[in-house]
Amino acid sequence: MTRRIDTEVAIIGGGIVGGSAALFLRRAGVPVVLLEAALCGARASGVNYGGVRRQGRGLEQMPLARRAHELWGQLPSLIGIDGEYVRSGHLKLAASNADMVQLEAYRQRTRGFGMHLQMLDRRELARRFGWLGQDVAGGSFCPEDGHANPRLVSPAFARAAAALGADVREGVKVTQADHDGTHFIVRADGLEVRSRVLLNCAGAWAGRFAEHFGEAVPETSIHPLMMVTEPLPLFMDVSLGIQGGGIYARQVARGNCVIGGGRGVSTDPDYARPGRAGLGALMANATRLLPVLRGAQVIRFWTGVEGNMPDHNPVLGPSARVPGLFHAFGLSGAGFQIGPAVGEVLSELVVRGQSSIPIDAFCIERYAAAAHGAVARPERVREQTQESP
């Protein structure tokens, strides 16, 4: 027997984007039903690296990142926990003088966004971060970027929404979503949700729903490879990245080092696993960058499934074809930090019909069928990490 629920807004996907959208909608008094196939925040949102950084993002994402930075500063009042969020600083390292030139150019382009980037030469790196390896030429330091625990933060948004009256349903896999000319009809096992508005926040699976509504996009999946060490004496008090990508690392208060780089493998669109080929390279790169890790025990490897777009920018905004449909997906391995701001933008679009943050660069129309395969790729100015829902 199918149970029917009528609501104002239905949300597909309970990651940090869907959860935060539900939270902000409930704060505005809007009825919400959130449908999550697994557990809220348990997929990409819960298994990512945990970087909360603005540094390295393209200019088009900076307004979102700036607003998200403000929201992260309000985390306890938003979700009831601090989520182990610390503004440790984010150090983006350069392997060569050419990389230093790129970092300086990025600093100049992003002036005015409040990051206060500091350029550090090799001597200054050695003075402040003596535990680094020798194969670095310098770096760029963003003092107020940081990191958090995604396993705590991501599900907390959906829980906070539920505490304000959102109808949050986990273990409910959406099998079909349609529009009958008046309402959206979302079907899952034994459940039918009818709504005026539909938010497509389904992560790596969102492209399927967009295509069903006539908006095919070239979303693919990536599977960032991660590992964590045994607890070690505290030595690293910043979050690290590399210009051009390759490896990223942080140490938590318990002493464990969380490190990412490379890719997992997948033979199923819904799952991924660490591949043997990448494990040795990740460990070798980690010990080269952080010699103190030599001899440390790795206690776990993992990966996940993350939606990725060719230009590394999300799809965010209203459907070009179906009124009342809004998309927010394809955060391309960097969604953890901007996730709360993306959720707030969705809430604004529903309640006010417009966003207070410019989002034109993220419109789904940029992936019109005629443009497939001809999408311009922006300069690679950030490390690719799995930070999104």
Short mmCIF file of C-alpha atoms in Angstrom, two decimals:
data_model
loop_
_atom_site.label_atom_id
_atom_site.label_comp_id
_atom_site.label_asym_id
_atom_site.label_seq_id
_atom_site.Cartn_x
_atom_site.Cartn_y
_atom_site.Cartn_z
CA MET A 1 0.00 0.00 0.00
CA THR A 2 1.39 3.40 -1.01
CA ARG A 3 1.29 6.20 1.51
CA ARG A 4 0.76 9.73 0.15
CA ILE A 5 2.26 12.86 1.69
CA ASP A 6 1.47 16.40 0.54
CA THR A 7 4.00 19.15 1.24
CA GLU A 8 5.30 22.43 -0.07
CA VAL A 9 8.88 21.32 -0.83
CA ALA A 10 10.27 17.86 -1.50
CA ILE A 11 14.04 17.33 -1.39
CA ILE A 12 15.82 14.39 -2.99
CA GLY A 13 19.11 13.80 -1.17
CA GLY A 14 20.02 14.22 2.50
CA GLY A 15 23.66 15.23 2.25
CA ILE A 16 24.98 18.54 3.54
CA VAL A 17 23.25 20.42 0.70
CA GLY A 18 19.84 18.79 1.04
CA GLY A 19 20.03 18.86 4.83
CA SER A 20 20.99 22.52 5.01
CA ALA A 21 18.30 23.43 2.46
CA ALA A 22 15.74 21.67 4.65
CA LEU A 23 17.05 23.49 7.72
CA PHE A 24 16.87 26.96 6.18
CA LEU A 25 13.43 26.27 4.71
CA ARG A 26 12.12 25.20 8.12
CA ARG A 27 13.65 28.30 9.70
CA ALA A 28 11.51 30.21 7.19
CA GLY A 29 8.44 28.16 8.16
CA VAL A 30 8.19 26.20 4.88
CA PRO A 31 6.87 22.59 5.05
CA VAL A 32 9.55 20.14 3.86
CA VAL A 33 9.87 16.43 3.17
CA LEU A 34 13.47 15.23 2.75
CA LEU A 35 14.07 11.82 1.15
CA GLU A 36 17.44 10.08 1.55
CA ALA A 37 18.25 6.69 0.03
CA ALA A 38 20.74 5.77 2.78
CA LEU A 39 21.40 7.73 5.97
CA CYS A 40 21.56 11.50 5.91
CA GLY A 41 25.12 12.68 5.50
CA ALA A 42 26.46 9.15 5.11
CA ARG A 43 27.58 9.21 1.48
CA ALA A 44 30.00 11.76 0.02
CA SER A 45 29.02 14.32 2.67
CA GLY A 46 30.11 12.01 5.46
CA VAL A 47 33.21 10.37 4.01
CA ASN A 48 35.00 13.39 2.58
CA TYR A 49 38.30 14.85 3.73
CA GLY A 50 36.68 17.49 5.93
CA GLY A 51 38.44 20.53 4.51
CA VAL A 52 36.63 23.81 5.17
CA ARG A 53 38.56 26.08 2.86
CA ARG A 54 37.98 29.02 0.58
CA GLN A 55 41.54 29.17 -0.73
CA GLY A 56 41.93 27.56 -4.14
CA ARG A 57 38.38 28.10 -5.40
CA GLY A 58 37.62 29.82 -8.68
CA LEU A 59 36.46 33.42 -8.60
CA GLU A 60 32.88 32.45 -9.47
CA GLN A 61 32.66 30.43 -6.22
CA MET A 62 34.10 33.10 -3.95
CA PRO A 63 30.77 34.78 -3.00
CA LEU A 64 29.36 31.37 -2.04
CA ALA A 65 32.52 30.52 -0.10
CA ARG A 66 32.48 33.86 1.71
CA ARG A 67 28.88 33.37 2.84
CA ALA A 68 29.62 29.77 3.82
CA HIS A 69 32.53 31.00 5.93
CA GLU A 70 30.07 33.16 7.87
CA LEU A 71 27.69 30.20 8.34
CA TRP A 72 30.48 27.91 9.55
CA GLY A 73 31.19 30.51 12.22
CA GLN A 74 27.59 30.02 13.41
CA LEU A 75 27.72 26.23 13.38
CA PRO A 76 26.68 25.50 17.01
CA SER A 77 23.62 27.74 16.73
CA LEU A 78 22.72 26.21 13.36
CA ILE A 79 23.10 22.50 14.08
CA GLY A 80 23.65 22.28 17.83
CA ILE A 81 27.26 20.99 17.74
CA ASP A 82 30.66 22.40 16.88
CA GLY A 83 31.40 19.44 14.59
CA GLU A 84 35.09 19.59 15.60
CA TYR A 85 35.32 22.66 13.36
CA VAL A 86 38.57 24.59 13.82
CA ARG A 87 39.90 27.56 11.92
CA SER A 88 43.38 26.10 11.79
CA GLY A 89 44.47 27.85 8.63
CA HIS A 90 44.93 26.29 5.19
CA LEU A 91 48.43 26.06 3.74
CA LYS A 92 48.61 25.60 -0.02
CA LEU A 93 52.11 24.48 -0.95
CA ALA A 94 54.11 25.13 -4.10
CA ALA A 95 56.44 22.47 -5.50
CA SER A 96 58.27 24.95 -7.74
CA ASN A 97 58.87 28.63 -8.36
CA ALA A 98 56.36 28.44 -11.20
CA ASP A 99 53.76 27.26 -8.70
CA MET A 100 54.64 30.19 -6.46
CA VAL A 101 53.95 32.54 -9.36
CA GLN A 102 50.52 30.96 -9.78
CA LEU A 103 49.78 31.26 -6.07
CA GLU A 104 50.74 34.93 -6.09
CA ALA A 105 48.55 35.55 -9.16
CA TYR A 106 45.67 33.84 -7.37
CA ARG A 107 46.21 36.04 -4.31
CA GLN A 108 45.95 39.13 -6.49
CA ARG A 109 42.79 37.89 -8.25
CA THR A 110 40.98 37.11 -5.00
CA ARG A 111 41.71 40.32 -3.12
CA GLY A 112 38.55 41.70 -1.56
CA PHE A 113 37.09 38.35 -0.51
CA GLY A 114 38.50 38.45 3.01
CA MET A 115 40.95 35.56 2.79
CA HIS A 116 44.03 37.64 3.72
CA LEU A 117 46.40 35.25 1.97
CA GLN A 118 50.01 35.28 3.15
CA MET A 119 52.82 34.29 0.79
CA LEU A 120 55.54 32.25 2.51
CA ASP A 121 58.93 31.47 1.03
CA ARG A 122 60.95 28.35 1.78
CA ARG A 123 62.72 29.95 4.74
CA GLU A 124 59.46 31.07 6.33
CA LEU A 125 57.95 27.62 5.80
CA ALA A 126 60.90 26.03 7.58
CA ARG A 127 60.53 28.46 10.47
CA ARG A 128 56.77 28.02 10.94
CA PHE A 129 56.25 24.45 9.73
CA GLY A 130 59.53 22.64 10.32
CA TRP A 131 57.85 19.23 9.96
CA LEU A 132 57.37 19.68 6.21
CA GLY A 133 59.51 17.79 3.72
CA GLN A 134 62.15 19.52 1.63
CA ASP A 135 60.41 19.25 -1.76
CA VAL A 136 58.46 22.49 -1.41
CA ALA A 137 59.38 25.94 -2.66
CA GLY A 138 56.93 27.97 -0.62
CA GLY A 139 53.24 28.36 -0.06
CA SER A 140 50.17 30.49 0.45
CA PHE A 141 48.53 30.57 3.88
CA CYS A 142 44.86 31.40 4.54
CA PRO A 143 44.70 31.94 8.31
CA GLU A 144 40.93 31.48 8.85
CA ASP A 145 40.29 28.43 6.67
CA GLY A 146 40.19 25.13 8.51
CA HIS A 147 38.64 21.70 8.83
CA ALA A 148 35.84 19.78 10.55
CA ASN A 149 34.55 16.26 11.07
CA PRO A 150 32.17 15.44 8.20
CA ARG A 151 30.78 12.40 10.03
CA LEU A 152 29.45 14.76 12.68
CA VAL A 153 28.61 17.87 10.67
CA SER A 154 26.84 16.48 7.61
CA PRO A 155 24.08 14.44 9.31
CA ALA A 156 23.59 17.19 11.88
CA PHE A 157 22.01 19.51 9.30
CA ALA A 158 19.22 17.04 8.58
CA ARG A 159 18.76 16.38 12.31
CA ALA A 160 18.48 20.11 12.97
CA ALA A 161 15.90 20.39 10.17
CA ALA A 162 13.93 17.52 11.68
CA ALA A 163 14.01 19.21 15.09
CA LEU A 164 12.31 22.20 13.47
CA GLY A 165 9.60 20.03 11.93
CA ALA A 166 11.01 18.79 8.62
CA ASP A 167 9.77 15.32 7.66
CA VAL A 168 13.10 13.54 7.19
CA ARG A 169 12.93 10.00 5.81
CA GLU A 170 16.02 7.84 5.56
CA GLY A 171 16.39 4.57 3.70
CA VAL A 172 13.92 5.83 1.11
CA LYS A 173 15.27 5.49 -2.43
CA VAL A 174 13.46 7.68 -4.93
CA THR A 175 12.60 5.65 -8.02
CA GLN A 176 10.70 8.26 -10.01
CA ALA A 177 10.03 11.99 -10.02
CA ASP A 178 7.51 13.65 -12.35
CA HIS A 179 5.49 16.83 -12.77
CA ASP A 180 1.79 16.56 -13.61
CA GLY A 181 1.41 20.19 -14.62
CA THR A 182 0.49 21.30 -11.12
CA HIS A 183 2.57 19.33 -8.63
CA PHE A 184 5.68 17.23 -8.47
CA ILE A 185 5.07 13.58 -7.73
CA VAL A 186 8.03 11.80 -6.15
CA ARG A 187 7.76 8.06 -5.73
CA ALA A 188 9.78 5.75 -3.51
CA ASP A 189 9.12 2.32 -2.05
CA GLY A 190 5.64 2.51 -0.57
CA LEU A 191 5.63 6.31 -0.58
CA GLU A 192 4.33 9.07 -2.84
CA VAL A 193 5.22 12.69 -2.07
CA ARG A 194 3.36 15.49 -3.83
CA SER A 195 4.88 18.97 -3.65
CA ARG A 196 4.78 22.37 -5.28
CA VAL A 197 8.58 22.59 -5.33
CA LEU A 198 11.26 19.93 -5.88
CA LEU A 199 14.94 20.28 -4.94
CA ASN A 200 17.30 17.92 -6.76
CA CYS A 201 20.17 17.49 -4.28
CA ALA A 202 20.97 13.86 -5.11
CA GLY A 203 24.73 14.25 -5.52
CA ALA A 204 26.32 11.84 -7.99
CA TRP A 205 22.83 10.55 -8.81
CA ALA A 206 21.26 13.95 -9.46
CA GLY A 207 22.10 13.95 -13.16
CA ARG A 208 19.64 11.11 -13.66
CA PHE A 209 16.78 13.19 -12.28
CA ALA A 210 17.84 16.25 -14.29
CA GLU A 211 17.88 14.16 -17.46
CA HIS A 212 14.40 12.82 -16.70
CA PHE A 213 13.16 16.41 -16.67
CA GLY A 214 14.80 17.08 -20.04
CA GLU A 215 18.02 18.65 -18.77
CA ALA A 216 20.80 16.20 -19.50
CA VAL A 217 24.17 17.22 -18.09
CA PRO A 218 27.63 15.63 -18.38
CA GLU A 219 27.87 14.71 -14.70
CA THR A 220 30.38 11.96 -13.94
CA SER A 221 31.53 10.31 -10.73
CA ILE A 222 34.89 10.66 -9.02
CA HIS A 223 36.16 8.53 -6.14
CA PRO A 224 38.76 10.38 -4.05
CA LEU A 225 41.07 8.04 -2.14
CA MET A 226 41.47 8.67 1.59
CA MET A 227 43.35 7.20 4.53
CA VAL A 228 43.77 7.86 8.24
CA THR A 229 46.72 6.99 10.48
CA GLU A 230 46.89 5.81 14.05
CA PRO A 231 46.99 8.61 16.66
CA LEU A 232 50.39 10.34 16.59
CA PRO A 233 51.93 13.08 18.73
CA LEU A 234 50.50 16.39 17.58
CA PHE A 235 52.76 18.10 15.09
CA MET A 236 50.54 19.62 12.37
CA ASP A 237 48.22 22.49 13.23
CA VAL A 238 47.07 23.45 9.71
CA SER A 239 45.23 21.83 6.83
CA LEU A 240 47.49 21.23 3.82
CA GLY A 241 46.99 21.20 0.07
CA ILE A 242 49.26 21.29 -2.99
CA GLN A 243 49.06 23.70 -5.90
CA GLY A 244 47.77 21.64 -8.82
CA GLY A 245 46.42 18.91 -6.54
CA GLY A 246 47.90 15.56 -5.60
CA ILE A 247 47.71 15.27 -1.83
CA TYR A 248 46.02 16.96 1.11
CA ALA A 249 46.37 16.36 4.83
CA ARG A 250 45.26 17.44 8.30
CA GLN A 251 45.71 16.22 11.86
CA VAL A 252 42.83 16.04 14.32
CA ALA A 253 42.95 16.68 18.05
CA ARG A 254 43.15 12.93 18.80
CA GLY A 255 46.39 12.77 16.79
CA ASN A 256 45.14 10.89 13.72
CA CYS A 257 46.28 12.25 10.36
CA VAL A 258 43.63 12.31 7.64
CA ILE A 259 45.23 12.22 4.19
CA GLY A 260 43.83 12.14 0.68
CA GLY A 261 45.13 11.89 -2.87
CA GLY A 262 44.55 9.80 -5.95
CA ARG A 263 41.41 7.87 -6.80
CA GLY A 264 39.54 4.78 -5.73
CA VAL A 265 38.00 2.36 -8.21
CA SER A 266 34.41 1.59 -9.09
CA THR A 267 32.67 -1.06 -11.16
CA ASP A 268 29.19 -0.02 -10.00
CA PRO A 269 27.75 3.51 -10.32
CA ASP A 270 26.53 3.38 -6.72
CA TYR A 271 29.73 2.18 -5.01
CA ALA A 272 33.50 2.60 -4.97
CA ARG A 273 36.39 1.07 -3.05
CA PRO A 274 40.08 1.82 -2.51
CA GLY A 275 42.20 0.24 -5.26
CA ARG A 276 45.52 -1.41 -4.54
CA ALA A 277 47.25 0.54 -7.29
CA GLY A 278 46.67 3.86 -5.56
CA LEU A 279 47.53 2.93 -1.98
CA GLY A 280 51.30 2.77 -2.37
CA ALA A 281 51.44 6.08 -4.22
CA LEU A 282 49.33 7.80 -1.59
CA MET A 283 51.52 6.57 1.27
CA ALA A 284 54.73 7.45 -0.59
CA ASN A 285 53.49 10.97 -1.35
CA ALA A 286 52.39 11.41 2.24
CA THR A 287 55.76 10.48 3.72
CA ARG A 288 57.58 12.64 1.18
CA LEU A 289 55.53 15.65 2.20
CA LEU A 290 55.40 14.73 5.90
CA PRO A 291 58.51 12.73 6.86
CA VAL A 292 57.22 12.29 10.42
CA LEU A 293 54.69 9.78 9.02
CA ARG A 294 57.38 7.25 8.14
CA GLY A 295 56.64 4.12 10.12
CA ALA A 296 53.16 5.24 11.14
CA GLN A 297 50.35 2.70 10.89
CA VAL A 298 47.48 3.38 8.49
CA ILE A 299 44.33 2.14 10.19
CA ARG A 300 41.85 2.66 7.38
CA PHE A 301 41.53 3.44 3.68
CA TRP A 302 38.26 4.50 2.08
CA THR A 303 36.65 6.29 -0.83
CA GLY A 304 33.18 7.37 -1.94
CA VAL A 305 31.11 8.46 -4.92
CA GLU A 306 31.11 12.17 -5.72
CA GLY A 307 29.35 14.03 -8.53
CA ASN A 308 31.73 15.91 -10.82
CA MET A 309 31.18 18.48 -13.56
CA PRO A 310 33.58 19.22 -16.44
CA ASP A 311 34.21 22.80 -15.30
CA HIS A 312 34.43 21.80 -11.61
CA ASN A 313 31.57 24.12 -10.72
CA PRO A 314 28.23 22.95 -9.34
CA VAL A 315 24.90 23.02 -11.06
CA LEU A 316 22.93 25.39 -8.84
CA GLY A 317 19.72 27.20 -9.55
CA PRO A 318 16.30 26.87 -11.16
CA SER A 319 15.49 24.44 -13.91
CA ALA A 320 15.38 25.99 -17.37
CA ARG A 321 12.44 23.80 -18.31
CA VAL A 322 10.26 22.99 -15.30
CA PRO A 323 8.99 25.75 -12.98
CA GLY A 324 9.42 24.88 -9.33
CA LEU A 325 12.37 22.53 -9.94
CA PHE A 326 15.72 23.58 -8.51
CA HIS A 327 19.05 21.81 -8.92
CA ALA A 328 22.05 21.69 -6.57
CA PHE A 329 24.58 19.00 -7.46
CA GLY A 330 27.94 18.29 -9.09
CA LEU A 331 29.98 20.04 -6.41
CA SER A 332 33.03 18.31 -7.85
CA GLY A 333 34.91 17.32 -4.73
CA ALA A 334 34.74 20.71 -3.04
CA GLY A 335 31.22 20.92 -1.62
CA PHE A 336 31.76 20.48 2.11
CA GLN A 337 32.71 24.10 2.77
CA ILE A 338 30.14 25.72 0.48
CA GLY A 339 27.39 23.20 1.25
CA PRO A 340 25.59 25.29 3.90
CA ALA A 341 25.59 28.35 1.64
CA VAL A 342 24.23 26.28 -1.24
CA GLY A 343 21.40 25.13 1.02
CA GLU A 344 20.68 28.72 2.02
CA VAL A 345 20.62 29.78 -1.64
CA LEU A 346 18.05 27.07 -2.39
CA SER A 347 15.90 28.30 0.47
CA GLU A 348 16.07 31.86 -0.83
CA LEU A 349 15.11 30.76 -4.33
CA VAL A 350 12.05 28.96 -2.95
CA VAL A 351 10.95 31.66 -0.49
CA ARG A 352 11.96 34.88 -2.29
CA GLY A 353 12.39 33.79 -5.89
CA GLN A 354 15.98 35.02 -6.01
CA SER A 355 19.35 34.50 -4.38
CA SER A 356 21.31 37.11 -2.47
CA ILE A 357 24.48 35.54 -3.92
CA PRO A 358 25.29 35.58 -7.66
CA ILE A 359 24.81 32.08 -9.08
CA ASP A 360 24.56 32.71 -12.83
CA ALA A 361 27.86 30.88 -13.38
CA PHE A 362 26.26 27.69 -12.07
CA CYS A 363 23.12 27.65 -14.20
CA ILE A 364 22.17 24.34 -15.80
CA GLU A 365 21.77 26.05 -19.20
CA ARG A 366 25.53 26.13 -19.57
CA TYR A 367 25.26 22.42 -20.29
CA ALA A 368 22.76 22.70 -23.11
CA ALA A 369 22.95 19.67 -25.41
CA ALA A 370 24.69 21.63 -28.16
CA ALA A 371 27.47 22.58 -25.75
CA HIS A 372 28.26 19.06 -24.54
CA GLY A 373 31.91 18.38 -25.10
CA ALA A 374 32.64 22.06 -25.62
CA VAL A 375 32.62 23.27 -22.03
CA ALA A 376 35.51 25.57 -21.20
CA ARG A 377 37.62 24.30 -18.32
CA PRO A 378 38.79 27.04 -15.99
CA GLU A 379 42.34 27.26 -14.74
CA ARG A 380 43.03 24.45 -12.25
CA VAL A 381 43.53 26.53 -9.13
CA ARG A 382 42.45 24.10 -6.41
CA GLU A 383 43.26 20.64 -5.22
CA GLN A 384 40.58 18.10 -5.99
CA THR A 385 39.26 16.78 -2.71
CA GLN A 386 36.09 14.95 -1.87
CA GLU A 387 34.38 17.59 0.26
CA SER A 388 30.80 17.47 -0.95
CA PRO A 389 27.53 15.66 -0.23
#
